[in-house]
GROMACS .gro file of C-alpha atoms in nm:
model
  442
    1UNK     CA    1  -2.167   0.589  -1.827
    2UNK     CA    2  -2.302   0.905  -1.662
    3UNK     CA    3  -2.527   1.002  -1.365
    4UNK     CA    4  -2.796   0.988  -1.621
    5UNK     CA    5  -2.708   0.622  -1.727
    6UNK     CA    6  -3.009   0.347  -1.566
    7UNK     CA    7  -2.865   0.104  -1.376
    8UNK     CA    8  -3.152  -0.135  -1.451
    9UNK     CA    9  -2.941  -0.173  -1.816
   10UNK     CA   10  -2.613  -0.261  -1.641
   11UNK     CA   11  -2.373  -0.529  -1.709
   12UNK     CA   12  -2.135  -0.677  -1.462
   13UNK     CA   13  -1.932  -1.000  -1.621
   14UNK     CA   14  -1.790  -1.197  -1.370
   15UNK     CA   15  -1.441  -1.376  -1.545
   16UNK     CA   16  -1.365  -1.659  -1.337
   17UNK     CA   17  -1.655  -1.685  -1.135
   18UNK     CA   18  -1.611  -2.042  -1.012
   19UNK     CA   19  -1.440  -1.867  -0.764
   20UNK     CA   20  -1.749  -1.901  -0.592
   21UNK     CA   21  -1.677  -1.781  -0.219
   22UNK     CA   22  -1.511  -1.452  -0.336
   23UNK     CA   23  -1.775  -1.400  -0.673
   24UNK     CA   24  -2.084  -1.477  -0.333
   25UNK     CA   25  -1.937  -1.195  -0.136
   26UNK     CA   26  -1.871  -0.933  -0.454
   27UNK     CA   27  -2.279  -1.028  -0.520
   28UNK     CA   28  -2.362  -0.938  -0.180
   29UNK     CA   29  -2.241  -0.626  -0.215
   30UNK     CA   30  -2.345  -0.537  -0.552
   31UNK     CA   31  -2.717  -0.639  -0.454
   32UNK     CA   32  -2.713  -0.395  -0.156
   33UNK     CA   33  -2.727  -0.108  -0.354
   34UNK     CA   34  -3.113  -0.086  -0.466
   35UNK     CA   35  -2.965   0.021  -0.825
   36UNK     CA   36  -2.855  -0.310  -0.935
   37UNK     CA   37  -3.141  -0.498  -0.806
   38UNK     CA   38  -3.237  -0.569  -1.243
   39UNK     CA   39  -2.907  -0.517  -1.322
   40UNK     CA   40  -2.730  -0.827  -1.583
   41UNK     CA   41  -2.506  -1.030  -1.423
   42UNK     CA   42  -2.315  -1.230  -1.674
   43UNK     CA   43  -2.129  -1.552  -1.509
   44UNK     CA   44  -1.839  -1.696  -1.720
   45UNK     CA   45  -1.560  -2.018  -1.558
   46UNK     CA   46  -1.426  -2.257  -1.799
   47UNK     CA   47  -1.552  -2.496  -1.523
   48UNK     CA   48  -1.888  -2.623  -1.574
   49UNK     CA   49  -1.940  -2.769  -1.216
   50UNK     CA   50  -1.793  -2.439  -1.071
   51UNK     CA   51  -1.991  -2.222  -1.326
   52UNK     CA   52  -2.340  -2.410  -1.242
   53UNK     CA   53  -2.274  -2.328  -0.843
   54UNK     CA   54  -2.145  -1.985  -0.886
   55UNK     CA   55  -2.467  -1.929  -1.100
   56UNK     CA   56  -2.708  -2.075  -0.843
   57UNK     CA   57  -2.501  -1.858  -0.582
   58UNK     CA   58  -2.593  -1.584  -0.768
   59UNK     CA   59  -2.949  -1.652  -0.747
   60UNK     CA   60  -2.985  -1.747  -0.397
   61UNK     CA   61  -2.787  -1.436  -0.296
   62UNK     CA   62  -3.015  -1.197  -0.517
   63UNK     CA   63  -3.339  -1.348  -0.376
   64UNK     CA   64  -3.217  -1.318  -0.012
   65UNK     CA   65  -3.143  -0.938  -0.110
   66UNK     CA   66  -3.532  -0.892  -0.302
   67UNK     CA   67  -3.341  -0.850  -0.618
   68UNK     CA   68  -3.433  -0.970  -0.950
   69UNK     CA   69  -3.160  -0.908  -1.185
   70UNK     CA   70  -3.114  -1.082  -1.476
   71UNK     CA   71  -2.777  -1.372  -1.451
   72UNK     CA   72  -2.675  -1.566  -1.747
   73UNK     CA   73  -2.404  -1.839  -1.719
   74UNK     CA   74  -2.137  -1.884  -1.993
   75UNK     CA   75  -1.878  -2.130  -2.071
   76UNK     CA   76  -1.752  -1.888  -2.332
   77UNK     CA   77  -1.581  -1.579  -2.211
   78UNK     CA   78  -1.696  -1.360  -2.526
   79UNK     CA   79  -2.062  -1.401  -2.480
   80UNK     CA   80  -2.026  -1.320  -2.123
   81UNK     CA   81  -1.810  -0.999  -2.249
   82UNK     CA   82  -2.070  -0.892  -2.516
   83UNK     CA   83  -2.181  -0.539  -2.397
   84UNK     CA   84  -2.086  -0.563  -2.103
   85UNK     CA   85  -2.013  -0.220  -1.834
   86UNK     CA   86  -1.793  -0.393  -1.592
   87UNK     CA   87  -1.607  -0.723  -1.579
   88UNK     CA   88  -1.446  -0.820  -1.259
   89UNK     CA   89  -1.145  -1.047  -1.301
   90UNK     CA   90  -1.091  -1.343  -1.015
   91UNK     CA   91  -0.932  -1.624  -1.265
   92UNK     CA   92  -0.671  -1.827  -1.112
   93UNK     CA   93  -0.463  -1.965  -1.380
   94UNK     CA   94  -0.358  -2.344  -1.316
   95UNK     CA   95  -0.599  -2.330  -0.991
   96UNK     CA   96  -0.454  -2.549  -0.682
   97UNK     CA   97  -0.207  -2.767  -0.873
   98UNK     CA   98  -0.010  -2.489  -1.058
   99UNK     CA   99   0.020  -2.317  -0.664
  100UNK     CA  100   0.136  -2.641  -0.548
  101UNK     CA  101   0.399  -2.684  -0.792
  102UNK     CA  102   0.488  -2.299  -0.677
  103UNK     CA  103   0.561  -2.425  -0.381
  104UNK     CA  104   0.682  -2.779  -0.369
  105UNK     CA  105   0.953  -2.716  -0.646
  106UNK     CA  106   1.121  -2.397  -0.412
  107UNK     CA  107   1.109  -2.634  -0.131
  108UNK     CA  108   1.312  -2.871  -0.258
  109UNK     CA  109   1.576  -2.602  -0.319
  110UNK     CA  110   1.545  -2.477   0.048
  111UNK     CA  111   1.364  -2.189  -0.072
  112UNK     CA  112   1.062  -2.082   0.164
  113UNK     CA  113   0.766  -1.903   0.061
  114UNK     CA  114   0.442  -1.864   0.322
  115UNK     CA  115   0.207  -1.691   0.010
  116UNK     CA  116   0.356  -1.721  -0.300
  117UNK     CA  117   0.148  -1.486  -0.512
  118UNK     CA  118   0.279  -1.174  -0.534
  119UNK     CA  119   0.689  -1.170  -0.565
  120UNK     CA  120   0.905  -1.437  -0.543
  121UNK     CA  121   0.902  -1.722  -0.773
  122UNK     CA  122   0.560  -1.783  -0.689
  123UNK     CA  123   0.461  -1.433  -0.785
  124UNK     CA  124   0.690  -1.461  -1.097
  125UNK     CA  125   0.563  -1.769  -1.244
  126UNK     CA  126   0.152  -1.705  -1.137
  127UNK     CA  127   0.220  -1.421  -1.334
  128UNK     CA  128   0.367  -1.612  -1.626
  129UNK     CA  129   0.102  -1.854  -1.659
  130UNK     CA  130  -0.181  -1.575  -1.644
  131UNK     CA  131  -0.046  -1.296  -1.863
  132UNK     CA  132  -0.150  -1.512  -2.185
  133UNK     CA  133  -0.493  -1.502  -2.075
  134UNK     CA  134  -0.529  -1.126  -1.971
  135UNK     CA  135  -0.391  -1.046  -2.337
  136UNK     CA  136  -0.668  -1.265  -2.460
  137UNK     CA  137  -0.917  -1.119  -2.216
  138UNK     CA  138  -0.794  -0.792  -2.315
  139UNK     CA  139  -0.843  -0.827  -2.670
  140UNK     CA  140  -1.185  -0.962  -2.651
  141UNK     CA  141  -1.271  -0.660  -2.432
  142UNK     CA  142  -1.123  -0.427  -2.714
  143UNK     CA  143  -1.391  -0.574  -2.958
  144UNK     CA  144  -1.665  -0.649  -2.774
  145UNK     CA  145  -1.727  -0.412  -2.469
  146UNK     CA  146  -1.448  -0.167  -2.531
  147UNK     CA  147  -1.589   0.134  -2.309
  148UNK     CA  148  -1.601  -0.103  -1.999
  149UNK     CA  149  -1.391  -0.078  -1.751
  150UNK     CA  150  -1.176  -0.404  -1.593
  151UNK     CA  151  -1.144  -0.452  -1.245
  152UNK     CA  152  -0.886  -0.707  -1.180
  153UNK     CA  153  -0.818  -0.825  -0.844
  154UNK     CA  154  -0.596  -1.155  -0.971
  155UNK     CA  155  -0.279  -1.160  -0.839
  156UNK     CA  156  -0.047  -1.085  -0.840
  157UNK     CA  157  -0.177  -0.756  -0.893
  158UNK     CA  158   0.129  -0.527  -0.987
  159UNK     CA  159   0.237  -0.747  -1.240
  160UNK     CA  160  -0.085  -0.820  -1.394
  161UNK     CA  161  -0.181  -0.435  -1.401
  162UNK     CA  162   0.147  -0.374  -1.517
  163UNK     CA  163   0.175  -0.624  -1.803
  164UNK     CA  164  -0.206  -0.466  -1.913
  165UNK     CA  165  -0.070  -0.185  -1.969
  166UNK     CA  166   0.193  -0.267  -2.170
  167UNK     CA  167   0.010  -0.495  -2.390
  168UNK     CA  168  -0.329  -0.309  -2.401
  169UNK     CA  169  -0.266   0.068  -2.335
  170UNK     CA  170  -0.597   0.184  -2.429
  171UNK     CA  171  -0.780  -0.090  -2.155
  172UNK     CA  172  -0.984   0.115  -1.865
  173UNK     CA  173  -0.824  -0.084  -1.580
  174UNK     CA  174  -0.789  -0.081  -1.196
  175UNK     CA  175  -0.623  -0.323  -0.975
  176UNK     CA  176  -0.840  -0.350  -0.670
  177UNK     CA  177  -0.691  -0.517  -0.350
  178UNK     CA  178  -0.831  -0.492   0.013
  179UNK     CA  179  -0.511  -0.490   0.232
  180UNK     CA  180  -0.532  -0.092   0.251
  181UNK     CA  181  -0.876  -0.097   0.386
  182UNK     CA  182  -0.835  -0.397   0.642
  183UNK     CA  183  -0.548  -0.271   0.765
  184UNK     CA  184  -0.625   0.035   0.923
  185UNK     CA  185  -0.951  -0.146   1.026
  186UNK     CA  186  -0.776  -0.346   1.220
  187UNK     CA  187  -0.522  -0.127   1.353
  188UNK     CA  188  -0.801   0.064   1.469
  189UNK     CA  189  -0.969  -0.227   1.642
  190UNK     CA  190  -0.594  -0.278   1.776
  191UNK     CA  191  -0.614   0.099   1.961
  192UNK     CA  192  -0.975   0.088   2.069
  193UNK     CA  193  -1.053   0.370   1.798
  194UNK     CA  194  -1.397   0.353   1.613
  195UNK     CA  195  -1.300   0.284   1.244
  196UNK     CA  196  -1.555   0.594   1.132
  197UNK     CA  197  -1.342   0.814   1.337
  198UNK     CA  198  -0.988   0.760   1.186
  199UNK     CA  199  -0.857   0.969   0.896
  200UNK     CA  200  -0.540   0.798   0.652
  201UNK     CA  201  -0.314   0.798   0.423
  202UNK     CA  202  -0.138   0.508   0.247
  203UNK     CA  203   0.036   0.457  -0.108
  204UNK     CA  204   0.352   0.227  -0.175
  205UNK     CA  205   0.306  -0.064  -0.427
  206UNK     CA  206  -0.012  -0.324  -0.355
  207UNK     CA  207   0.117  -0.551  -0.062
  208UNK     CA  208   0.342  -0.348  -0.003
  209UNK     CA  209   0.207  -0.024   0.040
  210UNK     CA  210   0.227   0.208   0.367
  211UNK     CA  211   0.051   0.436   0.576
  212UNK     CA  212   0.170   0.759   0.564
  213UNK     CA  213  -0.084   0.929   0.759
  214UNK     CA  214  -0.325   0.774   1.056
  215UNK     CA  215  -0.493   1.018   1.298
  216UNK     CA  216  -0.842   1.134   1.486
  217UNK     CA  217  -0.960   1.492   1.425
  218UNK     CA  218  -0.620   1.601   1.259
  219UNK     CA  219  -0.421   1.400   1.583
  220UNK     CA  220  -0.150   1.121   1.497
  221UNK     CA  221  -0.278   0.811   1.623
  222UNK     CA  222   0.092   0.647   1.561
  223UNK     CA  223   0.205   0.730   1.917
  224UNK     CA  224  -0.122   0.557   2.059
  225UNK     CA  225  -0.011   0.222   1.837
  226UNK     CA  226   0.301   0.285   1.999
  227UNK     CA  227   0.175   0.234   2.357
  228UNK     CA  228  -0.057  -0.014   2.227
  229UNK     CA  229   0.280  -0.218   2.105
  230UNK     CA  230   0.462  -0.142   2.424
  231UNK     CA  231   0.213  -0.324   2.655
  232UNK     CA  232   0.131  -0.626   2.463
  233UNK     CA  233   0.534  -0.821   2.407
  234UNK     CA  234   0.317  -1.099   2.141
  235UNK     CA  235   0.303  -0.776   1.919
  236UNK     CA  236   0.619  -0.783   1.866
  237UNK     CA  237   0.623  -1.129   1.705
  238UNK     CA  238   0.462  -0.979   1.413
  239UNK     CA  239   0.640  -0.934   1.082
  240UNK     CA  240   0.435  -0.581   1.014
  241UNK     CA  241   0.541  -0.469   1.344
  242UNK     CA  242   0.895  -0.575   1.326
  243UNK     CA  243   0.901  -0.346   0.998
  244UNK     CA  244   0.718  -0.064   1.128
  245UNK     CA  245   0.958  -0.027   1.415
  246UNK     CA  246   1.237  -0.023   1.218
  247UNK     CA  247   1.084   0.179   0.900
  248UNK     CA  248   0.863   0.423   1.105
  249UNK     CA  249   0.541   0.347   0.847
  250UNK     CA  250   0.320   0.030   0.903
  251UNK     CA  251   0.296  -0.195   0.623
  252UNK     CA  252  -0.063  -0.265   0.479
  253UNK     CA  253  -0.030  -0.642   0.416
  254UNK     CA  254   0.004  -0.894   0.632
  255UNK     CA  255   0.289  -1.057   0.810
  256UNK     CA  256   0.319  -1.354   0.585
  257UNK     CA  257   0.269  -1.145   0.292
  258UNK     CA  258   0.527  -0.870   0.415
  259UNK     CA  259   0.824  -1.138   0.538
  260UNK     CA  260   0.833  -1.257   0.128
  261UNK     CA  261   0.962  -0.917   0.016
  262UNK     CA  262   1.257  -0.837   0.207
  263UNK     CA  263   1.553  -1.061   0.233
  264UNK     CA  264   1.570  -1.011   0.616
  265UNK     CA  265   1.302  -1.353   0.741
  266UNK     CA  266   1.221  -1.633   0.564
  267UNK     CA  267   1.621  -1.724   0.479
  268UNK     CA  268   1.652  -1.735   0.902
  269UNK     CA  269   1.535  -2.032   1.123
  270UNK     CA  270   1.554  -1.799   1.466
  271UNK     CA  271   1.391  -1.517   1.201
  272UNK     CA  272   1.127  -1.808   1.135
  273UNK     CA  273   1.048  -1.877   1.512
  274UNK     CA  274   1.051  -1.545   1.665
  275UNK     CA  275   0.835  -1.374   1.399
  276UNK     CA  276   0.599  -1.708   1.409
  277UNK     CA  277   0.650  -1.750   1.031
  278UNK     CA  278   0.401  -2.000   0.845
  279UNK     CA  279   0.607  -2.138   0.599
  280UNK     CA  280   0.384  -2.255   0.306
  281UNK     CA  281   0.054  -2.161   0.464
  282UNK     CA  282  -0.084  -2.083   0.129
  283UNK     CA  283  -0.091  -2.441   0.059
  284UNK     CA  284  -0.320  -2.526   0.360
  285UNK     CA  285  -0.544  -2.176   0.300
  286UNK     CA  286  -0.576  -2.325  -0.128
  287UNK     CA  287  -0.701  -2.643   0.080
  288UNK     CA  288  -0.947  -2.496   0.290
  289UNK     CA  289  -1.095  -2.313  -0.019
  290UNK     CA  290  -1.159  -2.638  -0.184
  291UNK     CA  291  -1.301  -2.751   0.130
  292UNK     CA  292  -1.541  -2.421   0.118
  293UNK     CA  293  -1.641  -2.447  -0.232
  294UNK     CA  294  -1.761  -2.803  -0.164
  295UNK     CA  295  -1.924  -2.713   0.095
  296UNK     CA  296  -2.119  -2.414  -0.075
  297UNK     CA  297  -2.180  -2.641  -0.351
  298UNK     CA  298  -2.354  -2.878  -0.162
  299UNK     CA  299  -2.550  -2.715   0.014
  300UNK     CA  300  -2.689  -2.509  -0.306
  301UNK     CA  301  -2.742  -2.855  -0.404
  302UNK     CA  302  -2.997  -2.958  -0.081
  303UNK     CA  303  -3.156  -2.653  -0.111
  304UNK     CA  304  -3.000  -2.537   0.267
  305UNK     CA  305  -2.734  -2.271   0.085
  306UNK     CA  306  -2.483  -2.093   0.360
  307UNK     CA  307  -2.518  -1.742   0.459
  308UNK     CA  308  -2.333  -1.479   0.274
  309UNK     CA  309  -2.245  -1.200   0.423
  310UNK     CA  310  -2.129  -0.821   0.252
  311UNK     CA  311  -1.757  -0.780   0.232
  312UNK     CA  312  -1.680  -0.424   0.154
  313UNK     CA  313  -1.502  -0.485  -0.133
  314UNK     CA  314  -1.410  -0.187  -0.391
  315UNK     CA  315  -1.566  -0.325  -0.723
  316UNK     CA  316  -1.920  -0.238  -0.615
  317UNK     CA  317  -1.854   0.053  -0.488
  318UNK     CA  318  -1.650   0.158  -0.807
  319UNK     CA  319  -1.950   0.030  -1.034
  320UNK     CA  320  -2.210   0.215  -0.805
  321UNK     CA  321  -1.988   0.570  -0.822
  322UNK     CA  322  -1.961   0.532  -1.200
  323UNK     CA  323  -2.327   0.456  -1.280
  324UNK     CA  324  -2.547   0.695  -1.003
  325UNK     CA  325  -2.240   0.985  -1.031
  326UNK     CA  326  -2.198   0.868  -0.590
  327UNK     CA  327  -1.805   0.995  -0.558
  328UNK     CA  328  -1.614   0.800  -0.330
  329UNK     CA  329  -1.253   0.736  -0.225
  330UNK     CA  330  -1.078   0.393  -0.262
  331UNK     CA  331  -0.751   0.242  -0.346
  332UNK     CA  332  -0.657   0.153  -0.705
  333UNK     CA  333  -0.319  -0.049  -0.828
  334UNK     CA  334  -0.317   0.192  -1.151
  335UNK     CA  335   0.030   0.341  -1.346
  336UNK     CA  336   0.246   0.597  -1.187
  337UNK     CA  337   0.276   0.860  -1.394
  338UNK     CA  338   0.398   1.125  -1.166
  339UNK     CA  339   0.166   0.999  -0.876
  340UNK     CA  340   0.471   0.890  -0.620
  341UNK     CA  341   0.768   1.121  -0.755
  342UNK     CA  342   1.018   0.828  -0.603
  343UNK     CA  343   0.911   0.589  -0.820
  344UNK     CA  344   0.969   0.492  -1.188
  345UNK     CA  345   0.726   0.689  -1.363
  346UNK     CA  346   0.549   0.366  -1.559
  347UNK     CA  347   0.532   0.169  -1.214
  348UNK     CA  348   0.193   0.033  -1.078
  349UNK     CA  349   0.161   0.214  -0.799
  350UNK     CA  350  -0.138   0.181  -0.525
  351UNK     CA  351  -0.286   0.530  -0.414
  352UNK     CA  352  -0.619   0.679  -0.331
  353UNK     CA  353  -0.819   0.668  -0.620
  354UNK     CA  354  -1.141   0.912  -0.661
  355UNK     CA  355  -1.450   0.746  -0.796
  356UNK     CA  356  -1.750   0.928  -0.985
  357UNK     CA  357  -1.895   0.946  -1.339
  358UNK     CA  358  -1.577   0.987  -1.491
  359UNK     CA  359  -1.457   0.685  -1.389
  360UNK     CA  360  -1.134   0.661  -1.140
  361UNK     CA  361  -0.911   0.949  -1.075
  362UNK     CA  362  -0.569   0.840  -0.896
  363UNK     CA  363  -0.462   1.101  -0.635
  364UNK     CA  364  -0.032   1.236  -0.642
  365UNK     CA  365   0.026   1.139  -0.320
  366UNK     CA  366   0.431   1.298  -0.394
  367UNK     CA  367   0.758   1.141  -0.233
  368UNK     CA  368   0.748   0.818  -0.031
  369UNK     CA  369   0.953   0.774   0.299
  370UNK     CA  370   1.298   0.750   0.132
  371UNK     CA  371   1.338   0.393   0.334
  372UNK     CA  372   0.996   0.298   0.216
  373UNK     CA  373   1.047   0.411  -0.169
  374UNK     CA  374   1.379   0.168  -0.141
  375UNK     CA  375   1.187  -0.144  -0.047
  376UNK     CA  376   0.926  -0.067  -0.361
  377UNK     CA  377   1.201  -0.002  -0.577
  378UNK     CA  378   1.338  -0.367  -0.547
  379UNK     CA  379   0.937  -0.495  -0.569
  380UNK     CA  380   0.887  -0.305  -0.897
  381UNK     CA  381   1.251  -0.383  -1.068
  382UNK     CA  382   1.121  -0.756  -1.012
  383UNK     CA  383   0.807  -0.667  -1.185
  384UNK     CA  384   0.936  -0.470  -1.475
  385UNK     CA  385   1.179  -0.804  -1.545
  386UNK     CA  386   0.914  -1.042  -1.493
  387UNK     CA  387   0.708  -0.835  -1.750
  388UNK     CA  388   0.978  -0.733  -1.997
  389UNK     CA  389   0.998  -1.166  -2.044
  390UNK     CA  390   0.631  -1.216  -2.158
  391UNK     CA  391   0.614  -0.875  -2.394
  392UNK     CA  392   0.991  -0.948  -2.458
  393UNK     CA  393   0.954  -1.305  -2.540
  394UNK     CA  394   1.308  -1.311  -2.361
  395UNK     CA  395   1.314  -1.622  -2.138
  396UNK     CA  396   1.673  -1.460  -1.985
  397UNK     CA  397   1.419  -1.219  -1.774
  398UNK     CA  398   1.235  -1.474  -1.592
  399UNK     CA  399   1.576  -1.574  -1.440
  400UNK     CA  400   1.674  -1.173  -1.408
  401UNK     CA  401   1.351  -1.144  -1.201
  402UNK     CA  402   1.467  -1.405  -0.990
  403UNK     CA  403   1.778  -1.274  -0.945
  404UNK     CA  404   1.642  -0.957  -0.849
  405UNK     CA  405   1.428  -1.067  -0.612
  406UNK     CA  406   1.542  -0.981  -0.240
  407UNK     CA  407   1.416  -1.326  -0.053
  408UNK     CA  408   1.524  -1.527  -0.376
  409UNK     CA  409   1.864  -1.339  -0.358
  410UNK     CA  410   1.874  -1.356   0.002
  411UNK     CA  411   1.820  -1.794  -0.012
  412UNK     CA  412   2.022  -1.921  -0.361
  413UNK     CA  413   2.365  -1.889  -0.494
  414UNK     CA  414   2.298  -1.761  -0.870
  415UNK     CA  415   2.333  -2.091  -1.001
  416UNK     CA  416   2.056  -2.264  -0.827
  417UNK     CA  417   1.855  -1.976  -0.856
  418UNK     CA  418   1.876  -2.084  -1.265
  419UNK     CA  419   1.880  -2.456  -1.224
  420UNK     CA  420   1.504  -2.365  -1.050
  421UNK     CA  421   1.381  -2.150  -1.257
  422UNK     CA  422   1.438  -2.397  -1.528
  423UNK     CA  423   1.272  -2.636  -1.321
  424UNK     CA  424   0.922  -2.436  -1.292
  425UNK     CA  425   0.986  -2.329  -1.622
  426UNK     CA  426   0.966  -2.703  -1.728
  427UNK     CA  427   0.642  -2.741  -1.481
  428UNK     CA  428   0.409  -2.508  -1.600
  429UNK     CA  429   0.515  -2.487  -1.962
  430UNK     CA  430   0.184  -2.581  -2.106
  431UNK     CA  431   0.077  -2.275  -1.916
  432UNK     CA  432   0.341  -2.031  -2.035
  433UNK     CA  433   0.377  -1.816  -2.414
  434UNK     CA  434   0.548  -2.072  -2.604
  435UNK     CA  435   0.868  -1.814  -2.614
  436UNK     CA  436   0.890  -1.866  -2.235
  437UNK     CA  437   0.931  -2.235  -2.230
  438UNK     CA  438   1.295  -2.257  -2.291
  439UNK     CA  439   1.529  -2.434  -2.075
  440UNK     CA  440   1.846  -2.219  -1.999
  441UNK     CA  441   2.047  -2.400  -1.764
  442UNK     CA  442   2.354  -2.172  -1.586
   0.00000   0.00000   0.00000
């Protein structure tokens, strides 16, 4: 597309959008921008119940905005595909069961997780069970919208992104996560600095990225979080600050994200109750979103729908930049290639991305904080093993992955580490490549 292009004639394909909560807030945004008020919005879940309330989402959200855009609901992911510009990817492979069994399995081996969805065995077998369908999403994209670009914000992100490129080289693609953007909003609101006012800097790996640069009018604000810390003792009882204290950069996830990546917290009960550690709090947040989507669904159903509110996330903003030729600045999961010199060079990496009519432009950020470079170096050897298994077909890797893994490491001898990974293996096989599904044992 180009400057030139009319929006009117655009087409957004939402792929899994019975995710309804997170595919109301993406349509909030889109419909803000006067551009897309007849754009096509193409709805495809494999859930018809989901599918039928994330379409009359849709609706209610465009009339509240005074937009009339065309929205067609699909059951089958190639008609939602056909043409399209832009498909936004929020599937959740296995849903709430396959994340339980991500978590109650571990558990049982004494292994603690608080998010599960990024590294870890949780990361490594989410990613298992969804990298069959991104190669099938991919190759439908190849044939029947090939130009368009995929933004994917299914996690776990660098794994997905990574695996996508592997498999599908010639795919337009951009990981899109908002942990960059929220966290110098809130450590911002944390200083008593009005967001517009701050100027930053982060790139690392997504979760696990860092900010390298966080100041007013060309001043560090870094000592002011200082002070900040140094007056308020709770602060200290965060995972993110313990890090930053230690590493000198903040980290731009959050504290029960962060403690999953380092070997350091979740193996330690006094670790555990100093750092007020959650163990297994994605289990009660996949809860609540059950709870949500019922309660969106029936209240599209009285005709009393719930307000829905914008949420600043990057896809609209991308699409917007690309169609009207608007340049803007946000943070993409996209390959290294020479962006962060102290990385592997075919890493996902997450940096400041330019956006405009030709599409988005990743910015070389250079050399990482040597400390902070080592922490992402043991994140992306876990990705390139859990990856190497599914293009590999080598079961051998999923358990390499897990070995590699610092909070795995940190918790198992190598032999349990095995006898579990067999275990989940065994769990979600109907969900895995049928190459993965062999049992190993030590």
């Amino acid at each position: 597309m180009s400057p030139a292009s009319d929006p009117t004639g655009t087409k957004i394909a939402f792929i899994g959008a019975g995710s309804v909560e997170f595919t109301q807030g993406l349509l909030a945004d889109l419909f803000a921008f006067p551009e897309f008020a007849r754009a096509h919005i193409a709805l495809h879940d494999i859930d018809p119940e989901r599918l039928a309330t994330s379409e009359a989402a849709a609706r209610h959200i465009a009339a509240s905005r005074g937009a009339a855009p065309a929205i067609s609901s699909h059951l089958q992911r190639r008609a939602a595909l056909d043409g399209a510009d832009f498909v936004i990817n929020t599937v959740q492979v296995g849903m709430t069961a396959a994340t339980r069994t991500d978590f109650e399995i571990p558990a049982r081996y004494g292994l603690r997780q608080t998010i599960g969805d990024t590294l870890g065995v949780g990361g490594i077998f989410r990613a298992l069970r969804t990298f069959p369908v991104l190669r099938s999403l991919a190759a439908d994209i190849a044939e029947l919208c090939p130009d368009a670009w995929l933004l994917n914000y299914t996690n776990p992100m660098a794994m997905n992104l990574l695996y996508l490129h592997r498999v599908a080289p010639e795919l337009r693609s951009v990981g899109l996560c908002h942990s960059v953007y929220w966290t110098i909003h809130d450590l911002a609101e944390l200083i008593g600095v009005p967001f517009g006012e701050v100027s930053y800097l982060a790139a690392g790996v997504n979760h696990q990225s860092w900010v390298l640069r966080f100041e007013r009018a060309g001043q560090d604000l870094y000592p002011l979080l200082d002070e900040t810390i140094a007056k308020d003792p709770g602060l200290l009882r965060r995972v993110r600050v313990d890090m930053y204290r230690r590493l000198g950069h903040y980290p731009t996830e959050t504290s029960e994200h962060s403690s999953e990546y380092v070997p350091w917290y979740l193996h330690h009960d006094e670790e555990i109750d100093r750092l007020r550690l959650p163990v297994g709090a994605y289990l009660d947040i996949s809860e609540d979103n059950l709870l949500t989507y019922a309660r969106t669904r029936d209240a599209l159903a009285s005709g009393q729908p719930l307000p829905v509110e914008g949420t600043m996330e990057y896809a609209p903003q991308i699409i917007h930049s690309i169609v009207t030729g608007t340049p803007r600045t946000v943070y993409g999961n996209v390959p290294n290639h020479g962006l962060i010199d102290n990385l592997p060079a075919d890493a996902v990496v997450e940096v400041p991305c330019l956006v405009d009519a030709l599409g988005v432009q990743p910015t070389r950020v250079g050399a990482l904080p040597p400390q902070c470079a080592a922490l992402n170096r043991s994140y992306v050897s876990v990705t390139d093993l859990v990856v190497r298994a599914a293009v590999l077909g080598e079961p051998r890797h999923i358990r390499h992955a897990a070995m590699t893994d610092p909070a795995t490491a940190a918790a198992l001898p190598v032999e349990r580490i095995w006898d579990l990974c067999d275990d989940l293996v065994q769990a979600h096989a109907p969900l895995l490549q049928p190459e993965l599904r062999a049992l190993l044992g030590h």
